[in-house]
Tab-separated table of C-alpha atoms and ligand atoms in Angstrom:
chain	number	residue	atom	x	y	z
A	1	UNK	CA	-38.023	66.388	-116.190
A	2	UNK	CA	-36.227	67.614	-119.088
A	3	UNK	CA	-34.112	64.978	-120.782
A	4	UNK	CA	-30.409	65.590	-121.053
A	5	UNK	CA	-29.886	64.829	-124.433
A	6	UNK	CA	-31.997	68.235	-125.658
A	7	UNK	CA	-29.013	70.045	-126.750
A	8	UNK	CA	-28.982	73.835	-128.583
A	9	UNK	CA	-28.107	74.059	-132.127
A	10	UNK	CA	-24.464	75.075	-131.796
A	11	UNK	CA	-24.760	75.611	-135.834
A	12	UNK	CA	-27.424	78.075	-135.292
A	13	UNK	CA	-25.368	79.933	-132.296
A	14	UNK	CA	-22.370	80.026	-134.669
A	15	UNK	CA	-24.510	82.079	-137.657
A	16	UNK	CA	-25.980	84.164	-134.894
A	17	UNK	CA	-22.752	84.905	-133.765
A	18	UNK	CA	-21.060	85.361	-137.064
A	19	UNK	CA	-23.825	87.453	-138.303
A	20	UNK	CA	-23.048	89.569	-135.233
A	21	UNK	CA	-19.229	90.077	-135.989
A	22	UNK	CA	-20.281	91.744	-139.175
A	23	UNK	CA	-21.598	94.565	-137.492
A	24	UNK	CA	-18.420	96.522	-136.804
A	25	UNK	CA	-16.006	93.949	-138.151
A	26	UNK	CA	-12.325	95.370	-138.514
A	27	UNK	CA	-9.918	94.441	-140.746
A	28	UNK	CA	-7.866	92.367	-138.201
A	29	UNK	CA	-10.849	90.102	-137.634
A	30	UNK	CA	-12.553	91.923	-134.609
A	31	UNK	CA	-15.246	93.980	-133.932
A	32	UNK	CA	-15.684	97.655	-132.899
A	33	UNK	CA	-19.019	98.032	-131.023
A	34	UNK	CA	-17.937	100.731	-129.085
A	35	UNK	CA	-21.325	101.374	-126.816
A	36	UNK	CA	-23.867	103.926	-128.467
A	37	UNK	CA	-22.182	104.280	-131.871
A	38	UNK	CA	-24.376	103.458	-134.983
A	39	UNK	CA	-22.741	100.006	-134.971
A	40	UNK	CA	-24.133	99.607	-131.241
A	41	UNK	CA	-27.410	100.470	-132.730
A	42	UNK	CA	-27.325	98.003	-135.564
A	43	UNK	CA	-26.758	95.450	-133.103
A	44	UNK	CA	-29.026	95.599	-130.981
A	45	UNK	CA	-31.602	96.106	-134.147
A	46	UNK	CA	-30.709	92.896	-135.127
A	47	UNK	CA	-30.987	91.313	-131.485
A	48	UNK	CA	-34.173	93.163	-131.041
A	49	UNK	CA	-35.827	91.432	-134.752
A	50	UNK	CA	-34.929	87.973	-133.234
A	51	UNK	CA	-36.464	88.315	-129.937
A	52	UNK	CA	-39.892	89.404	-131.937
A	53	UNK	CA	-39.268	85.856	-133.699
A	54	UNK	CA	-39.683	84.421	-130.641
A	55	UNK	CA	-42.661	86.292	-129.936
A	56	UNK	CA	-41.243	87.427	-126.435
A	57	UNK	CA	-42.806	90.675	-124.381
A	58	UNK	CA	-39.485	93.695	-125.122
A	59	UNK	CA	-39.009	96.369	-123.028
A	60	UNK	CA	-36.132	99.015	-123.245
A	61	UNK	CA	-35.191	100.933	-120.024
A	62	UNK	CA	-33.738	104.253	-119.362
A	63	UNK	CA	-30.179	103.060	-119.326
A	64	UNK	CA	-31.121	101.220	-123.219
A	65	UNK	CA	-31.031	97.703	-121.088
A	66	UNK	CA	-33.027	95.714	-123.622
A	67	UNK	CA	-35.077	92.399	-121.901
A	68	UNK	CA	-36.971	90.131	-123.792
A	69	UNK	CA	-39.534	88.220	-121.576
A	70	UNK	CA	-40.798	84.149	-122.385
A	71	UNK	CA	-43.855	84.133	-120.160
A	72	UNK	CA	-43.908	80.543	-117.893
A	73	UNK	CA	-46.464	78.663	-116.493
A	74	UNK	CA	-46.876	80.982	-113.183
A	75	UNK	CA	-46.099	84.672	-114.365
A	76	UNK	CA	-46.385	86.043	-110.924
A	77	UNK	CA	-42.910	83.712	-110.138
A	78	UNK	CA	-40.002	85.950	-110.497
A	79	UNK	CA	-37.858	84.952	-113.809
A	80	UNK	CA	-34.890	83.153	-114.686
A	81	UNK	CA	-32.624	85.856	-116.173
A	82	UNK	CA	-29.629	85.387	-118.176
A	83	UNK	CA	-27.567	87.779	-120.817
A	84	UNK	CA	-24.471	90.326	-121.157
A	85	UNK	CA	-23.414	93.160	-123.522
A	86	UNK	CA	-23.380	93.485	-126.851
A	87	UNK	CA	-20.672	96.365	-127.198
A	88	UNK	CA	-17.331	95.745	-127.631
A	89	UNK	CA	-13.426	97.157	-126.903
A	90	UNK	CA	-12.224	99.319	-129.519
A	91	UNK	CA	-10.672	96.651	-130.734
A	92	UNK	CA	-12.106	94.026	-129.354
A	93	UNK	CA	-12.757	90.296	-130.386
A	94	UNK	CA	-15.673	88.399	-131.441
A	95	UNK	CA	-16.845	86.824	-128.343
A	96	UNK	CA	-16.657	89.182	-125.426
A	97	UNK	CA	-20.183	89.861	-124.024
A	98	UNK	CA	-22.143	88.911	-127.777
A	99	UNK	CA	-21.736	85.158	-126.844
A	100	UNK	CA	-23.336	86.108	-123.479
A	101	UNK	CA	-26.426	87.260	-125.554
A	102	UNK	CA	-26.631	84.799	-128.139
A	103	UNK	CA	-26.195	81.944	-125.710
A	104	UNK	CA	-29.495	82.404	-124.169
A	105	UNK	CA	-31.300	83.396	-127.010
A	106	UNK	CA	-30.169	80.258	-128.739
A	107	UNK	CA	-31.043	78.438	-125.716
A	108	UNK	CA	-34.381	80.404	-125.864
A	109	UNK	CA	-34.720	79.404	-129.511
A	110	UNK	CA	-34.092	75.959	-128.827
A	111	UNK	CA	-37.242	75.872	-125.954
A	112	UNK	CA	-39.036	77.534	-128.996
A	113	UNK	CA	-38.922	74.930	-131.620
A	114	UNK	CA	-39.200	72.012	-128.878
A	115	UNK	CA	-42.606	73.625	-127.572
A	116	UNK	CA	-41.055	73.259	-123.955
A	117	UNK	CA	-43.016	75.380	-121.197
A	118	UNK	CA	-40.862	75.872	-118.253
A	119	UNK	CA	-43.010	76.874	-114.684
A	120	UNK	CA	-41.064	80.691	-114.738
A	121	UNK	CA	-40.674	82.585	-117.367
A	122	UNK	CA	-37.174	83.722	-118.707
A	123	UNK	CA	-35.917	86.688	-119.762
A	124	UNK	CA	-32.820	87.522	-121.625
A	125	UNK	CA	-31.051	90.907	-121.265
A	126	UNK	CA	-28.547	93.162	-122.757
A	127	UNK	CA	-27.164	95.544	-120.762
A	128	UNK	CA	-26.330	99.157	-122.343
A	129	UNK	CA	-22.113	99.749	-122.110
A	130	UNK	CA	-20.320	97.311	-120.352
A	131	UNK	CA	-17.430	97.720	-121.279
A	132	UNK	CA	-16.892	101.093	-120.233
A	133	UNK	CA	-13.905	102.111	-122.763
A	134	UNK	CA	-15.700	105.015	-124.333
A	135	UNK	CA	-17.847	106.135	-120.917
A	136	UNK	CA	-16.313	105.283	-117.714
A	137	UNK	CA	-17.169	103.339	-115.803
A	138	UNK	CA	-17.772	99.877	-117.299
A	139	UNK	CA	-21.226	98.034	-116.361
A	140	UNK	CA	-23.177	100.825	-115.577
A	141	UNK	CA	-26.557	100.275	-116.926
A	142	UNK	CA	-26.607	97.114	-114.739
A	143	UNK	CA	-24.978	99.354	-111.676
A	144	UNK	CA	-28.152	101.721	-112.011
A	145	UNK	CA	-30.575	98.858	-112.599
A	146	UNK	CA	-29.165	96.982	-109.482
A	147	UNK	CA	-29.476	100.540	-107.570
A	148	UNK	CA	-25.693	100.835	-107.349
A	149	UNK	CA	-25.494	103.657	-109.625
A	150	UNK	CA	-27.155	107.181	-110.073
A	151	UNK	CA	-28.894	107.755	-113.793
A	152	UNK	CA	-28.445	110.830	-113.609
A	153	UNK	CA	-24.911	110.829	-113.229
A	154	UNK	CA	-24.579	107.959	-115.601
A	155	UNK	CA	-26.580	110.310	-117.952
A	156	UNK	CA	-23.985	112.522	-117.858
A	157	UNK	CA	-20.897	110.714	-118.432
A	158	UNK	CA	-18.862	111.934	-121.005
A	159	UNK	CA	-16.600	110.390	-123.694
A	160	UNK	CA	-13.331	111.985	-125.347
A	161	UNK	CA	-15.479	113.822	-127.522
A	162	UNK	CA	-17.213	115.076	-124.689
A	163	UNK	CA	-20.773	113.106	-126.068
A	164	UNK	CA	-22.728	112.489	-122.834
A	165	UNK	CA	-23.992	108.907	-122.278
A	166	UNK	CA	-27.483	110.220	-121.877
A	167	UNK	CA	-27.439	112.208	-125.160
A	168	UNK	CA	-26.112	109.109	-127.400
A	169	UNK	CA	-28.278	106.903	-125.837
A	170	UNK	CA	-31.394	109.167	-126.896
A	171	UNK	CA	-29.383	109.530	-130.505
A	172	UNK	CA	-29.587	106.035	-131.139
A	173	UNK	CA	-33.702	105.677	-130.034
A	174	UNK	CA	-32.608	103.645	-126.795
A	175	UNK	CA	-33.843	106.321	-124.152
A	176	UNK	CA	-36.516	103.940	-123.607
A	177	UNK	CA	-39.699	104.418	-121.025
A	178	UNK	CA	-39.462	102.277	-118.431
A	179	UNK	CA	-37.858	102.555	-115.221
A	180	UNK	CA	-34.255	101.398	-114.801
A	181	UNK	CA	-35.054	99.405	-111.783
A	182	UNK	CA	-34.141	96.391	-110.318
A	183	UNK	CA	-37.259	93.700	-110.589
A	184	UNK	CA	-37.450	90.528	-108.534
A	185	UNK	CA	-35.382	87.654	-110.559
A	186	UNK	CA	-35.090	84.186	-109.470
A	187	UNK	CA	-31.292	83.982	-110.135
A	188	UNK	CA	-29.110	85.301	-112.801
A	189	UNK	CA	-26.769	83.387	-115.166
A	190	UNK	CA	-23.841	84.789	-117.356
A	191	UNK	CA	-22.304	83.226	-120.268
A	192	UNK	CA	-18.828	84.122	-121.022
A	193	UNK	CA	-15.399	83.546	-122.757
A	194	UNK	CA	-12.868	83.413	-119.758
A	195	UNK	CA	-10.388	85.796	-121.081
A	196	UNK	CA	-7.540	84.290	-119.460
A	197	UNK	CA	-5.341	81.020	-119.674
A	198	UNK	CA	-6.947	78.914	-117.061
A	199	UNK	CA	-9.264	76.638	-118.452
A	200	UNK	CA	-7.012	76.235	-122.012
A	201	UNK	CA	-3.611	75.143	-119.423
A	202	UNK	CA	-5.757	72.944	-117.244
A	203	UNK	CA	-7.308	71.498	-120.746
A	204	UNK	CA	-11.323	71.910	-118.933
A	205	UNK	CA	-14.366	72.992	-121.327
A	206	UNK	CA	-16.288	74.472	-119.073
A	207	UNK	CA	-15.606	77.222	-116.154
A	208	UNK	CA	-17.357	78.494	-113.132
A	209	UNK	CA	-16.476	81.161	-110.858
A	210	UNK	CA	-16.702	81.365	-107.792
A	211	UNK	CA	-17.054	85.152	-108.412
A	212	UNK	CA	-15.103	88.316	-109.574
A	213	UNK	CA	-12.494	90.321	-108.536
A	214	UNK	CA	-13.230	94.099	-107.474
A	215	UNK	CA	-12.316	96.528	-109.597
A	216	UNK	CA	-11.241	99.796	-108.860
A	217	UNK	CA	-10.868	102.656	-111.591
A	218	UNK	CA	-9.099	105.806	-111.333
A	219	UNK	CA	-8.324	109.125	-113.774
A	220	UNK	CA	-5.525	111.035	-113.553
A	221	UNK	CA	-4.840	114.623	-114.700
A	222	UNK	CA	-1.361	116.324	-114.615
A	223	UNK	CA	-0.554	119.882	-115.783
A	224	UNK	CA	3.221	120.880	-116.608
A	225	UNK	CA	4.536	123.707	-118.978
A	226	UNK	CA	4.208	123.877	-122.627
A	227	UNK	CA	7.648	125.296	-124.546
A	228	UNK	CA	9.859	124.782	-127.388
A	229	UNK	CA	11.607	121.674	-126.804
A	230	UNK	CA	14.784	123.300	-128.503
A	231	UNK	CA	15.951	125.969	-126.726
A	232	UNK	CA	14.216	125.121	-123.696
A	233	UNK	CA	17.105	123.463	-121.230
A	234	UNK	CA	15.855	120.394	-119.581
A	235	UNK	CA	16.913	121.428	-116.020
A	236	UNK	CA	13.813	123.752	-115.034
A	237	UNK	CA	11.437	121.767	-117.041
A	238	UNK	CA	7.884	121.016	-115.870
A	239	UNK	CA	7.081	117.756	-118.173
A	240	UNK	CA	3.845	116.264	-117.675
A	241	UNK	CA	4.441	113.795	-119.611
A	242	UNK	CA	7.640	112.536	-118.169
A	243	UNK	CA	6.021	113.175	-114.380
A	244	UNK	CA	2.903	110.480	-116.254
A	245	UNK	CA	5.740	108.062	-117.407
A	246	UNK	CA	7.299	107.747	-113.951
A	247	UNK	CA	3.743	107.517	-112.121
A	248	UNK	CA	2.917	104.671	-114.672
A	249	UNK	CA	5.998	102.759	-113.717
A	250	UNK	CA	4.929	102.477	-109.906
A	251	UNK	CA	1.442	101.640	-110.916
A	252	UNK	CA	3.215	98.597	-112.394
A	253	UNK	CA	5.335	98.022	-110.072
A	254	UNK	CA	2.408	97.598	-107.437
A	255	UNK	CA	1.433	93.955	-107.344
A	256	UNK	CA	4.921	93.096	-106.562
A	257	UNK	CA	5.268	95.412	-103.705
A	258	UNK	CA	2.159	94.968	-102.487
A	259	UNK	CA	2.531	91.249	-102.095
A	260	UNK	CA	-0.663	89.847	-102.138
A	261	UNK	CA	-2.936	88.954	-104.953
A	262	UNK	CA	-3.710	92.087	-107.311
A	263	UNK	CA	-2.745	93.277	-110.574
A	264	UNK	CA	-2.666	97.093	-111.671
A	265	UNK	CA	-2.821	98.560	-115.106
A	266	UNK	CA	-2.524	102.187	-117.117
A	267	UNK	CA	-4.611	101.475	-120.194
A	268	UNK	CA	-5.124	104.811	-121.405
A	269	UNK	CA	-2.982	108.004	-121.568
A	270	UNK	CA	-4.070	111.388	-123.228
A	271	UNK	CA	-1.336	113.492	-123.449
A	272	UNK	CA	-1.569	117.115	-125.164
A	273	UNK	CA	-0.719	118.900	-127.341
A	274	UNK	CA	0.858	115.953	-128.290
A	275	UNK	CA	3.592	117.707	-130.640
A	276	UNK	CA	7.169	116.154	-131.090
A	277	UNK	CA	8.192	119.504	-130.535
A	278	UNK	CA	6.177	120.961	-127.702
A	279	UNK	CA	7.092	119.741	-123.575
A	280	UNK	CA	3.721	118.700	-122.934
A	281	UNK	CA	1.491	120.402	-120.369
A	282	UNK	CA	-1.466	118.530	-119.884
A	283	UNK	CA	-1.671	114.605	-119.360
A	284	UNK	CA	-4.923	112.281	-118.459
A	285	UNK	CA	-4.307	108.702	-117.918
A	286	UNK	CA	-6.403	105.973	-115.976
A	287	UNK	CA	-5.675	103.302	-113.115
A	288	UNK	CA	-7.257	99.882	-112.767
A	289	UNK	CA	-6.597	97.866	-109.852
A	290	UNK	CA	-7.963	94.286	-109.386
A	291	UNK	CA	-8.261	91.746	-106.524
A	292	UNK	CA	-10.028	89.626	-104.536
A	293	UNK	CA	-8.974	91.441	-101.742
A	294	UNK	CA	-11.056	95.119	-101.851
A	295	UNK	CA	-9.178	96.139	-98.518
A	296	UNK	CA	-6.048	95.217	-100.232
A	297	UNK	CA	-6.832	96.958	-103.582
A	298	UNK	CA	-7.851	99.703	-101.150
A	299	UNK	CA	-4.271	99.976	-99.809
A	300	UNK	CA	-2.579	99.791	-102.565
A	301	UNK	CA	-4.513	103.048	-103.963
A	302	UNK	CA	-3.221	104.678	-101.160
A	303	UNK	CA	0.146	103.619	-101.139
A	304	UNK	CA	0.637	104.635	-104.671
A	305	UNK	CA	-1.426	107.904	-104.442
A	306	UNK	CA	1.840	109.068	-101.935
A	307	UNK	CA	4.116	108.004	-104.576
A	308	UNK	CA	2.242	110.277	-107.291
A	309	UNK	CA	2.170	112.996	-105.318
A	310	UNK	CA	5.990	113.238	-104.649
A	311	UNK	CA	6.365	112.509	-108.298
A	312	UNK	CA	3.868	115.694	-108.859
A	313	UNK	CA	5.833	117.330	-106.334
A	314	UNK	CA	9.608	116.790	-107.552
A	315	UNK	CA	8.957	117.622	-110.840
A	316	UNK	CA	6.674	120.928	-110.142
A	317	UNK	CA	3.684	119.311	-112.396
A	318	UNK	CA	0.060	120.056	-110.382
A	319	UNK	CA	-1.680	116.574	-109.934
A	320	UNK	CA	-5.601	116.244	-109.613
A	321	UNK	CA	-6.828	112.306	-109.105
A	322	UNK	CA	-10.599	111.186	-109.205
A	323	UNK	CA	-11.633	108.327	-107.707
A	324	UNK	CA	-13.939	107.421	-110.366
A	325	UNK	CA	-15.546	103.981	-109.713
A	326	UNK	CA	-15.044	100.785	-107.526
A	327	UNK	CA	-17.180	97.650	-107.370
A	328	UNK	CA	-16.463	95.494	-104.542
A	329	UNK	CA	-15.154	91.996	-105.344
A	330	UNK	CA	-18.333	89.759	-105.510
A	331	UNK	CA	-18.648	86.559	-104.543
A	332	UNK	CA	-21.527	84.363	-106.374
A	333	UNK	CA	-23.905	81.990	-105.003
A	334	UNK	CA	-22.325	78.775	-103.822
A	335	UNK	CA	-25.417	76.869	-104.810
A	336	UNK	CA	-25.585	78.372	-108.439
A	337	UNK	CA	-21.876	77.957	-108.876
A	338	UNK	CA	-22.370	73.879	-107.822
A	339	UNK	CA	-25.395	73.758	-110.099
A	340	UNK	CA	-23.062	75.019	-113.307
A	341	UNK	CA	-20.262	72.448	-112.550
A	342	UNK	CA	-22.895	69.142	-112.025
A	343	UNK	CA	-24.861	70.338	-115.116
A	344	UNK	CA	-21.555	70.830	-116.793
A	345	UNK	CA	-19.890	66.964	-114.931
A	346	UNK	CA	-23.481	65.352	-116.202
A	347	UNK	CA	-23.280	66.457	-119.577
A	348	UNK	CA	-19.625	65.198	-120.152
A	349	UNK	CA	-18.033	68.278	-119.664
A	350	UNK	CA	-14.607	68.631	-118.045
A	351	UNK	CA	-15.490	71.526	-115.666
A	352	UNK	CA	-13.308	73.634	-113.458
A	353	UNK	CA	-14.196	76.021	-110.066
A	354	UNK	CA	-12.136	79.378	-111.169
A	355	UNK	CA	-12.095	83.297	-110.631
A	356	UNK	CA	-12.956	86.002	-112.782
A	357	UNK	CA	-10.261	88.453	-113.351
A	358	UNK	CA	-12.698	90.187	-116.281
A	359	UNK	CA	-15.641	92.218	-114.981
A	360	UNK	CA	-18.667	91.338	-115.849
A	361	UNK	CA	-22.529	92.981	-115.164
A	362	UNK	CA	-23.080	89.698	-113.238
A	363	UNK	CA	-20.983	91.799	-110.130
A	364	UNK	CA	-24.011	94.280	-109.849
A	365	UNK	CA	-26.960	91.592	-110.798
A	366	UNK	CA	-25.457	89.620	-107.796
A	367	UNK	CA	-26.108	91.957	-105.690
A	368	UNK	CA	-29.951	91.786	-106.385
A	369	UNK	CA	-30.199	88.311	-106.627
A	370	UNK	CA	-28.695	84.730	-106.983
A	371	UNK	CA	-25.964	84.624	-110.116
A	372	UNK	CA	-23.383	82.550	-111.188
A	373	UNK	CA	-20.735	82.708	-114.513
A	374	UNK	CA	-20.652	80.384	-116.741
A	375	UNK	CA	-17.057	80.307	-119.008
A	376	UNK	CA	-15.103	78.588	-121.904
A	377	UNK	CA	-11.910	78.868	-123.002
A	378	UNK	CA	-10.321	81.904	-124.780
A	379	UNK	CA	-7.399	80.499	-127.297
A	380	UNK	CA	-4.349	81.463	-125.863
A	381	UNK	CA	-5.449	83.138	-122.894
A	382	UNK	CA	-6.230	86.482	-125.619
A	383	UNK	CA	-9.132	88.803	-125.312
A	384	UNK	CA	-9.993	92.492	-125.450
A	385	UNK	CA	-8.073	91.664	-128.840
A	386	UNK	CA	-9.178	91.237	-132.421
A	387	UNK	CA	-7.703	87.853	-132.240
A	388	UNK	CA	-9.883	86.655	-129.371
A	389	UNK	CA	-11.208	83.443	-130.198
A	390	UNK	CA	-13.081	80.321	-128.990
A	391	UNK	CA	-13.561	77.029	-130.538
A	392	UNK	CA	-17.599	76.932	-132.217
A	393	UNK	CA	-17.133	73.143	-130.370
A	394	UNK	CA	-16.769	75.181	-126.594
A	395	UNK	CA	-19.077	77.797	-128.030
A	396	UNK	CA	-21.885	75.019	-128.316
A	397	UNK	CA	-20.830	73.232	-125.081
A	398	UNK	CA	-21.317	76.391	-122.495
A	399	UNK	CA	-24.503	76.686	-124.447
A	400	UNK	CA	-25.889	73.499	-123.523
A	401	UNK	CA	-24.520	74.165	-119.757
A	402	UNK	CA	-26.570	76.913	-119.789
A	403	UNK	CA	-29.742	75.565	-121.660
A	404	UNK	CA	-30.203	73.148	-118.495
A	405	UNK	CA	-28.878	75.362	-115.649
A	406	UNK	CA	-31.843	77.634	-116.903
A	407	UNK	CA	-34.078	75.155	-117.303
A	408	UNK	CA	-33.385	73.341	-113.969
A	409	UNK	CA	-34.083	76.578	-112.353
A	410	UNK	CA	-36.779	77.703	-114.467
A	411	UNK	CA	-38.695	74.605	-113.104
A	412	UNK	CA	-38.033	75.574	-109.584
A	413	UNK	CA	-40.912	76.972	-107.495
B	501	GLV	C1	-14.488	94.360	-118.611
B	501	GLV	O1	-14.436	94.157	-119.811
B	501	GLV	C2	-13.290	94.417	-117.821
B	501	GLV	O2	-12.629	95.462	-117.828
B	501	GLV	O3	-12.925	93.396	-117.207
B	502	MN	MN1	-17.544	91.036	-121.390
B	503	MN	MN1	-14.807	93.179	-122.154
């Protein structure tokens, strides 16, 4: 039994994590790790030296997943994995998927220096682009490791510089040669900032969903006519860009009309050739609906798919749509979920039973075996910002929640 009072060193965790925001640090105090880039690479470099420190068996997969294995008593028992991403937004904050990877290897450090065997052994994880704002869609590596997701086609995703996934990932050395396949795992924890308000209005420390939302992401194209916007009258006009502006509007407006629980977003919007002076011919932008409801989230697509296409119609502008990804929402293990808010009630940690609005690779690892979330507050509800930010006191607290969820189940057999 594993006393309650061995705690991580939240000091250590905070230079791990500050170390970490150098890489890619922009001037407004965030990072920009987009997945693959040389900053990517410097990351995980650094990740990769401190796992050796611990002496812990590396592999890299073929999607760049990176696992670092602590052997346990009985190595034929299937781990205890926990982890996240360490690529960022393009402007993106300090704590969004890095505190998911530092967590457990702090925890990992802590087992270290205390000489504590546990009966599994535990492996910690980062998986390659989860973010999925330079190569759609987001949490891929973990979609083709949980058998969710082609490689191939994940291989060939491309971003706006038309860079395939599979090429950058060879680029930066993290083609590696082992399979990207799922492996038998005891159950699966994720340590997160919330990204929302929740826990920061109800005034709790610790978080634990009961799982995620689904998420459904689509692309967009539009073609109008290009002319001089001078002489060109506007009656007669085939704007793409205005056709994009009014399609944006009803994505919006969806939530509200579909009455249940969702929320829909345009994030990004190409538009070309993006001249003051030029009607614009060609527009891309992209569609993210959310719920807990997939058949919900489902109608709503198709609700507001109609509207586009009058939209298209009306204003003579040719529409194409691609239907580009969609994880089903994902409930987490009741059991797990429990286990996070006792560890987090007998540790003297306010605790709270939540959703996750965010995605998170924990949607595709649940479908392979047990998971459950473990969150803290975001400071004002802010995140996918360079402002993000979480206290160093919460960062330490969901650190020791997870230091004895995995070691409760790491003693499991
Ligand atoms: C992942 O960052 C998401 O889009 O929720
Ligand atoms: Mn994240
Ligand atoms: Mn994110």
């Amino acid at each position: 039994m594993v006393p309650l009072d061995l705690k991580i060193d939240g000091n250590r965790l905070r230079d791990s994590l500050e170390e970490m925001a150098r890489i890619g640090a922009t001037p407004g105090g965030g990072v920009q790790r987009l997945t693959l880039t040389d900053e990517d690479k410097q990351a995980r470099d650094l990740f990769i030296s401190w796992l050796k420190e611990l002496d812990l068996a590396i592999t890299v997969d073929a999607m760049g997943n990176i696992f670092g294995k602590r052997p346990g008593q009985n190595n034929d028992l299937p781990p205890v994995m926990s982890g996240s991403h360490i690529d960022s937004q393009p402007k993106g904050g300090r704590f969004d998927g890095i505190l998911g990877v530092m967590g457990p290897l702090e925890v990992l450090r802590t087992l270290h220096a205390n000489n504590i065997e546990t009966k599994r052994p535990i492996v910690i994880v980062n998986w390659t682009n989860e973010e999925g704002s330079r190569f759609a869609p987001a949490m891929v590596a973990s979609g083709v490791w949980a058998g969710a997701l082609d490689l191939k086609w994940a291989y060939n995703r491309t971003d706006i510089r038309n860079k395939k996934l599979g090429e950058e990932l060879e680029r930066i050395g993290y083609k590696g040669n082992t399979a990207c396949n799922k492996f038998p795992v005891h159950c699966y924890y994720e340590y997160h900032i919330e990204q929302g308000p929740i826990l920061e209005r109800e005034g709790k420390t610790i978080g634990a969903p009961k799982g995620i939302l689904c998420l459904h992401w689509y692309d967009i194209y539009l073609e109008g006519e290009a002319n001089q916007v001078g002489p060109t009258p506007m009656e007669g006009r085939h704007d793409a860009l205005c056709a994009a502006a009014e399609m944006i509007l009803k994505v919006n407006l969806l939530p509200e009309k579909m009455g249940g629980n969702m929320v829909a977003t345009v994030g990004e919007i190409q538009n070309y050739p993006n001249s003051r002076n030029i009607i614009p011919d060609k527009v891309h932008f992209t569609v993210d609906i959310r719920s807990w409801d997939d058949d919900l989230a489902l109608r709503a697509w198709e609700d507001v798919k109609q509207d586009f296409q009058a939209i298209a119609d009306r204003r003579g502008c040719p529409l194409g749509m691609e239907e580009t990804w969609r994880v089903e929402h994902s409930p987490f293990d009741e059991k797990l979920v429990q286990r996070v808010l006792n560890t987090a009630e007998r540790l003297g940690y306010s605790n709270l039973h939540m959703v996750s609005g965010a995605g998170h690779d924990a949607s595709y690892i649940n479908q392979v075996a047990p998971t459950a979330m473990i969150f803290v507050p975001s400071i004002g509800g802010r995140s996918h910002v360079e402002v993000e930010n979480t206290t160093w006191q919460d960062c330490e607290a969901g650190g020791n929640v997870l230091l004895h969820c995995i070691l409760k189940s790491a003693n499991e057999v």
